[in-house]
PDB file of C-alpha atoms in Angstrom:
ATOM      1  CA  GLY D   1       8.064  -5.965 -13.222  1.00 70.00           C
ATOM      2  CA  ALA D   2       6.842  -8.044 -16.120  1.00 86.00           C
ATOM      3  CA  VAL D   3       4.468  -6.256 -18.506  1.00 92.00           C
ATOM      4  CA  VAL D   4       1.776  -7.501 -20.769  1.00 96.00           C
ATOM      5  CA  SER D   5       0.485  -5.171 -23.392  1.00 96.00           C
ATOM      6  CA  GLN D   6      -2.957  -5.699 -24.932  1.00 97.00           C
ATOM      7  CA  HIS D   7      -4.217  -3.981 -27.956  1.00 97.00           C
ATOM      8  CA  PRO D   8      -6.716  -2.466 -28.734  1.00 97.00           C
ATOM      9  CA  SER D   9      -8.094  -1.330 -25.467  1.00 97.00           C
ATOM     10  CA  ARG D  10     -11.420  -0.537 -27.100  1.00 97.00           C
ATOM     11  CA  VAL D  11     -12.951  -1.664 -30.333  1.00 97.00           C
ATOM     12  CA  ILE D  12     -16.284  -1.187 -31.858  1.00 97.00           C
ATOM     13  CA  CYS D  13     -17.377  -3.254 -34.905  1.00 96.00           C
ATOM     14  CA  LYS D  14     -20.356  -4.075 -37.021  1.00 97.00           C
ATOM     15  CA  SER D  15     -22.036  -7.286 -36.725  1.00 97.00           C
ATOM     16  CA  GLY D  16     -20.614  -9.962 -38.915  1.00 97.00           C
ATOM     17  CA  THR D  17     -17.076  -8.593 -39.051  1.00 97.00           C
ATOM     18  CA  SER D  18     -13.953 -10.031 -37.361  1.00 97.00           C
ATOM     19  CA  VAL D  19     -11.957  -8.404 -34.771  1.00 98.00           C
ATOM     20  CA  LYS D  20      -8.207  -9.205 -33.662  1.00 98.00           C
ATOM     21  CA  ILE D  21      -6.912  -8.647 -30.321  1.00 98.00           C
ATOM     22  CA  GLU D  22      -3.239  -8.782 -29.603  1.00 97.00           C
ATOM     23  CA  CYS D  23      -1.455  -9.780 -26.417  1.00 97.00           C
ATOM     24  CA  ARG D  24       2.198  -9.163 -26.168  1.00 96.00           C
ATOM     25  CA  SER D  25       4.696  -9.943 -23.291  1.00 94.00           C
ATOM     26  CA  LEU D  26       6.989  -6.968 -23.361  1.00 94.00           C
ATOM     27  CA  ASP D  27      10.008  -7.917 -21.147  1.00 92.00           C
ATOM     28  CA  PHE D  28       9.624 -11.655 -20.832  1.00 93.00           C
ATOM     29  CA  GLN D  29       8.864 -14.739 -22.901  1.00 92.00           C
ATOM     30  CA  ALA D  30       5.636 -16.723 -22.456  1.00 91.00           C
ATOM     31  CA  THR D  31       5.137 -20.239 -23.865  1.00 86.00           C
ATOM     32  CA  THR D  32       1.646 -20.073 -22.332  1.00 90.00           C
ATOM     33  CA  MET D  33      -0.904 -17.286 -22.478  1.00 94.00           C
ATOM     34  CA  PHE D  34      -4.397 -17.331 -21.281  1.00 95.00           C
ATOM     35  CA  TRP D  35      -7.500 -15.549 -22.684  1.00 97.00           C
ATOM     36  CA  TYR D  36     -10.457 -14.665 -20.443  1.00 96.00           C
ATOM     37  CA  ARG D  37     -13.793 -13.085 -20.843  1.00 96.00           C
ATOM     38  CA  GLN D  38     -15.236 -10.978 -18.183  1.00 95.00           C
ATOM     39  CA  PHE D  39     -18.963  -9.846 -17.895  1.00 92.00           C
ATOM     40  CA  PRO D  40     -19.808  -6.918 -15.798  1.00 90.00           C
ATOM     41  CA  LYS D  41     -19.485  -7.475 -12.190  1.00 88.00           C
ATOM     42  CA  GLN D  42     -18.389 -11.006 -12.691  1.00 92.00           C
ATOM     43  CA  SER D  43     -15.183 -13.067 -12.257  1.00 93.00           C
ATOM     44  CA  LEU D  44     -12.809 -13.947 -15.185  1.00 93.00           C
ATOM     45  CA  MET D  45     -13.951 -16.818 -17.231  1.00 93.00           C
ATOM     46  CA  LEU D  46     -11.110 -18.650 -18.806  1.00 93.00           C
ATOM     47  CA  MET D  47     -11.806 -19.188 -22.468  1.00 96.00           C
ATOM     48  CA  ALA D  48      -8.646 -20.873 -23.704  1.00 95.00           C
ATOM     49  CA  THR D  49      -4.972 -21.637 -23.106  1.00 93.00           C
ATOM     50  CA  SER D  50      -2.701 -20.491 -25.770  1.00 90.00           C
ATOM     51  CA  ASN D  51       0.433 -22.489 -26.337  1.00 87.00           C
ATOM     52  CA  GLU D  52       3.438 -21.237 -28.426  1.00 87.00           C
ATOM     53  CA  GLY D  53       3.809 -23.393 -31.455  1.00 85.00           C
ATOM     54  CA  SER D  54       0.847 -25.535 -31.033  1.00 87.00           C
ATOM     55  CA  LYS D  55      -2.890 -25.445 -31.034  1.00 90.00           C
ATOM     56  CA  ALA D  56      -4.803 -23.533 -28.263  1.00 93.00           C
ATOM     57  CA  THR D  57      -6.734 -25.671 -25.648  1.00 93.00           C
ATOM     58  CA  TYR D  58     -10.275 -24.329 -25.313  1.00 96.00           C
ATOM     59  CA  GLU D  59     -12.544 -24.542 -22.227  1.00 94.00           C
ATOM     60  CA  GLN D  60     -15.725 -26.356 -22.538  1.00 94.00           C
ATOM     61  CA  GLY D  61     -18.431 -24.461 -24.163  1.00 94.00           C
ATOM     62  CA  VAL D  62     -16.108 -22.087 -26.052  1.00 96.00           C
ATOM     63  CA  GLU D  63     -16.258 -22.214 -29.868  1.00 95.00           C
ATOM     64  CA  LYS D  64     -12.821 -22.635 -31.276  1.00 94.00           C
ATOM     65  CA  ASP D  65     -14.018 -21.640 -34.558  1.00 95.00           C
ATOM     66  CA  LYS D  66     -15.541 -18.571 -33.247  1.00 96.00           C
ATOM     67  CA  PHE D  67     -12.668 -17.432 -31.120  1.00 97.00           C
ATOM     68  CA  LEU D  68      -9.458 -18.265 -33.005  1.00 96.00           C
ATOM     69  CA  ILE D  69      -6.224 -18.135 -31.077  1.00 95.00           C
ATOM     70  CA  ASN D  70      -2.764 -17.936 -32.537  1.00 92.00           C
ATOM     71  CA  HIS D  71       0.450 -17.922 -30.461  1.00 91.00           C
ATOM     72  CA  ALA D  72       3.062 -17.452 -33.170  1.00 84.00           C
ATOM     73  CA  SER D  73       5.925 -16.493 -31.069  1.00 91.00           C
ATOM     74  CA  LEU D  74       7.120 -16.460 -27.341  1.00 91.00           C
ATOM     75  CA  THR D  75       5.855 -12.876 -26.890  1.00 94.00           C
ATOM     76  CA  LEU D  76       2.707 -12.685 -28.912  1.00 95.00           C
ATOM     77  CA  SER D  77      -0.777 -14.338 -28.760  1.00 95.00           C
ATOM     78  CA  THR D  78      -3.854 -13.202 -30.689  1.00 96.00           C
ATOM     79  CA  LEU D  79      -7.531 -13.675 -30.177  1.00 97.00           C
ATOM     80  CA  THR D  80      -9.734 -13.223 -33.276  1.00 97.00           C
ATOM     81  CA  VAL D  81     -13.432 -12.989 -32.771  1.00 98.00           C
ATOM     82  CA  THR D  82     -14.926 -14.127 -36.034  1.00 97.00           C
ATOM     83  CA  SER D  83     -18.230 -13.146 -37.384  1.00 97.00           C
ATOM     84  CA  ALA D  84     -18.802 -11.109 -34.345  1.00 97.00           C
ATOM     85  CA  HIS D  85     -22.366 -10.657 -32.981  1.00 96.00           C
ATOM     86  CA  PRO D  86     -23.763  -8.334 -30.306  1.00 96.00           C
ATOM     87  CA  GLU D  87     -23.679 -11.208 -27.750  1.00 96.00           C
ATOM     88  CA  ASP D  88     -19.829 -11.274 -28.207  1.00 97.00           C
ATOM     89  CA  SER D  89     -19.585  -7.763 -26.646  1.00 97.00           C
ATOM     90  CA  SER D  90     -17.483  -8.116 -23.566  1.00 96.00           C
ATOM     91  CA  PHE D  91     -14.343  -7.405 -21.845  1.00 97.00           C
ATOM     92  CA  TYR D  92     -11.603  -9.686 -23.023  1.00 98.00           C
ATOM     93  CA  ILE D  93      -8.325 -10.063 -20.882  1.00 97.00           C
ATOM     94  CA  CYS D  94      -5.116 -11.935 -21.597  1.00 97.00           C
ATOM     95  CA  SER D  95      -2.494 -13.161 -19.141  1.00 95.00           C
ATOM     96  CA  ALA D  96       0.824 -14.801 -19.399  1.00 93.00           C
ATOM     97  CA  ARG D  97       3.220 -16.825 -17.228  1.00 89.00           C
ATOM     98  CA  ASP D  98       6.992 -15.952 -17.339  1.00 87.00           C
ATOM     99  CA  MET D  99       8.756 -18.939 -18.648  1.00 84.00           C
ATOM    100  CA  GLY D 100      11.945 -17.774 -16.949  1.00 84.00           C
ATOM    101  CA  ARG D 101       9.986 -18.169 -13.602  1.00 80.00           C
ATOM    102  CA  PRO D 102       8.022 -21.365 -14.204  1.00 72.00           C
ATOM    103  CA  ASN D 103       7.347 -22.204 -10.535  1.00 72.00           C
ATOM    104  CA  THR D 104       5.982 -18.919  -9.270  1.00 77.00           C
ATOM    105  CA  GLY D 105       2.530 -19.417 -10.491  1.00 82.00           C
ATOM    106  CA  GLU D 106       2.186 -15.703 -10.933  1.00 87.00           C
ATOM    107  CA  LEU D 107       0.134 -14.339 -13.919  1.00 91.00           C
ATOM    108  CA  PHE D 108       0.685 -11.011 -15.646  1.00 93.00           C
ATOM    109  CA  PHE D 109      -2.406  -9.543 -17.045  1.00 95.00           C
ATOM    110  CA  GLY D 110      -2.964  -7.249 -19.934  1.00 96.00           C
ATOM    111  CA  GLU D 111      -5.025  -4.126 -19.558  1.00 96.00           C
ATOM    112  CA  GLY D 112      -8.019  -5.786 -21.347  1.00 97.00           C
ATOM    113  CA  SER D 113      -9.945  -5.052 -24.500  1.00 97.00           C
ATOM    114  CA  ARG D 114     -13.480  -3.851 -24.454  1.00 97.00           C
ATOM    115  CA  LEU D 115     -15.412  -5.139 -27.467  1.00 97.00           C
ATOM    116  CA  THR D 116     -18.598  -3.647 -28.609  1.00 97.00           C
ATOM    117  CA  VAL D 117     -20.446  -5.291 -31.518  1.00 97.00           C
ATOM    118  CA  LEU D 118     -23.139  -3.117 -33.043  1.00 96.00           C
TER     119      LEU D 118
ATOM    120  CA  GLN X   1     -12.872 -29.603  -6.256  1.00 60.00           C
ATOM    121  CA  GLN X   2     -11.787 -26.962  -8.570  1.00 71.00           C
ATOM    122  CA  GLN X   3     -13.783 -24.277  -7.113  1.00 89.00           C
ATOM    123  CA  VAL X   4     -12.543 -21.284  -5.023  1.00 95.00           C
ATOM    124  CA  LYS X   5     -15.342 -19.720  -2.983  1.00 96.00           C
ATOM    125  CA  GLN X   6     -15.039 -16.104  -2.076  1.00 97.00           C
ATOM    126  CA  SER X   7     -16.963 -13.975   0.294  1.00 97.00           C
ATOM    127  CA  PRO X   8     -18.301 -11.448   0.637  1.00 97.00           C
ATOM    128  CA  GLN X   9     -19.586 -10.424  -2.830  1.00 97.00           C
ATOM    129  CA  SER X  10     -19.388  -6.680  -1.717  1.00 97.00           C
ATOM    130  CA  LEU X  11     -17.797  -4.814   1.160  1.00 98.00           C
ATOM    131  CA  ILE X  12     -18.173  -1.199   2.428  1.00 98.00           C
ATOM    132  CA  VAL X  13     -15.603   0.001   4.790  1.00 98.00           C
ATOM    133  CA  GLN X  14     -14.955   3.398   6.340  1.00 98.00           C
ATOM    134  CA  LYS X  15     -11.636   5.027   5.627  1.00 98.00           C
ATOM    135  CA  GLY X  16      -9.072   3.865   8.218  1.00 98.00           C
ATOM    136  CA  GLY X  17     -10.899   0.486   8.727  1.00 98.00           C
ATOM    137  CA  ILE X  18      -9.969  -3.076   8.087  1.00 98.00           C
ATOM    138  CA  SER X  19     -11.188  -4.766   5.079  1.00 98.00           C
ATOM    139  CA  ILE X  20     -11.424  -8.593   5.271  1.00 98.00           C
ATOM    140  CA  ILE X  21     -12.137 -10.884   2.446  1.00 98.00           C
ATOM    141  CA  ASN X  22     -12.294 -14.582   2.595  1.00 98.00           C
ATOM    142  CA  CYS X  23     -11.648 -17.558   0.260  1.00 98.00           C
ATOM    143  CA  ALA X  24     -11.859 -21.330   0.599  1.00 97.00           C
ATOM    144  CA  TYR X  25     -10.627 -23.920  -1.640  1.00 96.00           C
ATOM    145  CA  GLU X  26     -10.941 -27.825  -2.012  1.00 93.00           C
ATOM    146  CA  ASN X  27      -8.297 -29.130  -3.995  1.00 89.00           C
ATOM    147  CA  THR X  28      -5.117 -29.839  -1.864  1.00 88.00           C
ATOM    148  CA  ALA X  29      -2.885 -29.875  -5.029  1.00 89.00           C
ATOM    149  CA  PHE X  30      -3.024 -26.079  -5.076  1.00 92.00           C
ATOM    150  CA  ASP X  31       0.244 -24.584  -3.994  1.00 91.00           C
ATOM    151  CA  TYR X  32       0.098 -20.879  -4.876  1.00 92.00           C
ATOM    152  CA  PHE X  33      -2.583 -18.486  -3.585  1.00 95.00           C
ATOM    153  CA  PRO X  34      -2.558 -15.002  -5.119  1.00 95.00           C
ATOM    154  CA  TRP X  35      -4.816 -12.061  -4.631  1.00 97.00           C
ATOM    155  CA  TYR X  36      -5.468  -9.785  -7.646  1.00 96.00           C
ATOM    156  CA  GLN X  37      -6.818  -6.193  -7.653  1.00 97.00           C
ATOM    157  CA  GLN X  38      -8.770  -4.930 -10.520  1.00 97.00           C
ATOM    158  CA  PHE X  39      -9.878  -1.372 -11.150  1.00 96.00           C
ATOM    159  CA  PRO X  40     -12.768  -0.729 -13.490  1.00 94.00           C
ATOM    160  CA  GLY X  41     -11.897  -1.102 -17.162  1.00 92.00           C
ATOM    161  CA  LYS X  42      -8.557  -2.462 -16.371  1.00 94.00           C
ATOM    162  CA  GLY X  43      -6.899  -5.901 -16.142  1.00 95.00           C
ATOM    163  CA  PRO X  44      -6.256  -7.615 -12.776  1.00 96.00           C
ATOM    164  CA  ALA X  45      -2.838  -6.995 -11.151  1.00 94.00           C
ATOM    165  CA  LEU X  46      -1.117  -9.183  -8.530  1.00 94.00           C
ATOM    166  CA  LEU X  47      -1.429  -7.748  -5.027  1.00 96.00           C
ATOM    167  CA  ILE X  48       0.071 -10.289  -2.792  1.00 96.00           C
ATOM    168  CA  ALA X  49       0.407 -14.079  -2.844  1.00 95.00           C
ATOM    169  CA  ILE X  50       1.293 -16.889  -0.402  1.00 95.00           C
ATOM    170  CA  ARG X  51       2.442 -20.493  -0.514  1.00 93.00           C
ATOM    171  CA  PRO X  52       0.961 -23.115   1.873  1.00 92.00           C
ATOM    172  CA  ASP X  53       4.111 -23.488   3.775  1.00 92.00           C
ATOM    173  CA  VAL X  54       3.604 -20.234   5.666  1.00 94.00           C
ATOM    174  CA  SER X  55       0.567 -19.093   7.709  1.00 96.00           C
ATOM    175  CA  GLU X  56       0.841 -15.440   7.080  1.00 97.00           C
ATOM    176  CA  LYS X  57       2.467 -12.870   4.725  1.00 97.00           C
ATOM    177  CA  LYS X  58       2.496  -9.160   5.015  1.00 97.00           C
ATOM    178  CA  GLU X  59       3.274  -6.471   2.495  1.00 96.00           C
ATOM    179  CA  GLY X  60       2.649  -3.017   3.667  1.00 97.00           C
ATOM    180  CA  ARG X  61      -1.100  -2.723   4.588  1.00 98.00           C
ATOM    181  CA  PHE X  62      -1.912  -5.971   2.952  1.00 98.00           C
ATOM    182  CA  THR X  63      -1.762  -9.223   4.759  1.00 98.00           C
ATOM    183  CA  ILE X  64      -2.732 -12.793   3.738  1.00 97.00           C
ATOM    184  CA  SER X  65      -3.727 -15.246   6.524  1.00 97.00           C
ATOM    185  CA  PHE X  66      -3.483 -18.921   5.382  1.00 97.00           C
ATOM    186  CA  ASN X  67      -5.061 -21.902   7.239  1.00 96.00           C
ATOM    187  CA  LYS X  68      -3.921 -25.007   5.422  1.00 95.00           C
ATOM    188  CA  SER X  69      -5.882 -27.492   7.539  1.00 95.00           C
ATOM    189  CA  ALA X  70      -9.081 -25.562   6.997  1.00 96.00           C
ATOM    190  CA  LYS X  71      -8.275 -24.900   3.414  1.00 96.00           C
ATOM    191  CA  GLN X  72      -9.000 -21.192   3.746  1.00 97.00           C
ATOM    192  CA  PHE X  73      -7.118 -17.923   3.341  1.00 98.00           C
ATOM    193  CA  SER X  74      -8.025 -14.345   3.697  1.00 98.00           C
ATOM    194  CA  LEU X  75      -6.898 -11.020   2.712  1.00 98.00           C
ATOM    195  CA  HIS X  76      -6.752  -8.094   5.220  1.00 98.00           C
ATOM    196  CA  ILE X  77      -6.337  -4.592   4.204  1.00 98.00           C
ATOM    197  CA  MET X  78      -5.272  -2.404   7.138  1.00 98.00           C
ATOM    198  CA  ASP X  79      -6.013   1.326   7.334  1.00 98.00           C
ATOM    199  CA  SER X  80      -8.146   1.040   4.207  1.00 98.00           C
ATOM    200  CA  GLN X  81      -8.180   3.994   1.876  1.00 98.00           C
ATOM    201  CA  PRO X  82     -10.598   5.186  -0.766  1.00 97.00           C
ATOM    202  CA  GLY X  83      -7.914   4.373  -3.361  1.00 97.00           C
ATOM    203  CA  ASP X  84      -8.284   0.780  -2.307  1.00 98.00           C
ATOM    204  CA  SER X  85     -11.768   0.766  -3.743  1.00 98.00           C
ATOM    205  CA  ALA X  86     -11.661  -1.953  -6.412  1.00 98.00           C
ATOM    206  CA  THR X  87     -12.602  -5.516  -7.054  1.00 97.00           C
ATOM    207  CA  TYR X  88     -10.502  -8.148  -5.371  1.00 98.00           C
ATOM    208  CA  PHE X  89     -10.129 -11.716  -6.728  1.00 97.00           C
ATOM    209  CA  CYS X  90      -8.544 -14.530  -4.756  1.00 97.00           C
ATOM    210  CA  ALA X  91      -7.100 -17.474  -6.787  1.00 96.00           C
ATOM    211  CA  ALA X  92      -5.551 -20.748  -6.444  1.00 94.00           C
ATOM    212  CA  THR X  93      -3.178 -22.550  -8.654  1.00 91.00           C
ATOM    213  CA  ASN X  94      -1.033 -25.659  -9.036  1.00 85.00           C
ATOM    214  CA  THR X  95       2.351 -24.373 -10.318  1.00 77.00           C
ATOM    215  CA  GLY X  96       3.012 -27.694 -11.763  1.00 76.00           C
ATOM    216  CA  GLY X  97      -0.219 -27.231 -13.852  1.00 69.00           C
ATOM    217  CA  PHE X  98      -1.316 -24.274 -15.888  1.00 69.00           C
ATOM    218  CA  LYS X  99      -4.776 -23.361 -14.653  1.00 80.00           C
ATOM    219  CA  THR X 100      -5.455 -20.741 -12.200  1.00 89.00           C
ATOM    220  CA  ILE X 101      -8.944 -20.891 -10.552  1.00 92.00           C
ATOM    221  CA  PHE X 102     -10.421 -17.527  -9.607  1.00 94.00           C
ATOM    222  CA  GLY X 103     -12.823 -16.609  -6.833  1.00 96.00           C
ATOM    223  CA  ALA X 104     -16.073 -14.782  -7.843  1.00 96.00           C
ATOM    224  CA  GLY X 105     -14.651 -11.510  -6.704  1.00 97.00           C
ATOM    225  CA  THR X 106     -15.312  -8.899  -3.984  1.00 98.00           C
ATOM    226  CA  ARG X 107     -16.203  -5.304  -4.782  1.00 97.00           C
ATOM    227  CA  LEU X 108     -14.697  -3.143  -2.020  1.00 98.00           C
ATOM    228  CA  PHE X 109     -15.849   0.479  -1.462  1.00 98.00           C
ATOM    229  CA  VAL X 110     -14.000   2.486   1.000  1.00 98.00           C
ATOM    230  CA  LYS X 111     -15.885   5.505   2.290  1.00 97.00           C
ATOM    231  CA  ALA X 112     -14.010   8.725   2.781  1.00 92.00           C
TER     232      ALA X 112
END
């Protein structure tokens, strides 16, 4: 099956610093990847849609200057949380659609990244 | 119209029992309805999915029942096991578009 690798799985940083999270599709190509934020015991909140070679599309209320997304290749998207603050602490998850199977609708998820901002 | 309503919020089932989770949607443009299973600290994983041209799909102990006219679908877990304890999300998507709409999730606990 298709595998999405997300790194790091856990990161602790100081307030004011920036943190980069990587999302890689290991055995398929993905023109589109998605970034979610998940609070404890809640559903996945879509933050943005990452498009290879173009700007990301952000959901309403998500600060694009705060959460920088880069999708430089067909297998890699990155989310950078800039000037992180404690309220940015959360579980961040990426997903990808296999461009070789565009009509399936299936999403392949990464393992998630737990960010803790001190 | 973009919402997917999921119930119950939490569910406790005895080992060997049947777990049933329900979802309802509004947008008739949705054409793919997956269920995802998520364990604590992990990303969701596809469990089973259905398209609206069939009323039921079964894979092992997991069955999706789909009612197109009522715009409802449900997940049945037969012979529930403690290892099934997880959070389950229903979802709906339009494969011609990009967004997948997730339900609020159901936390299932199977008692041994």
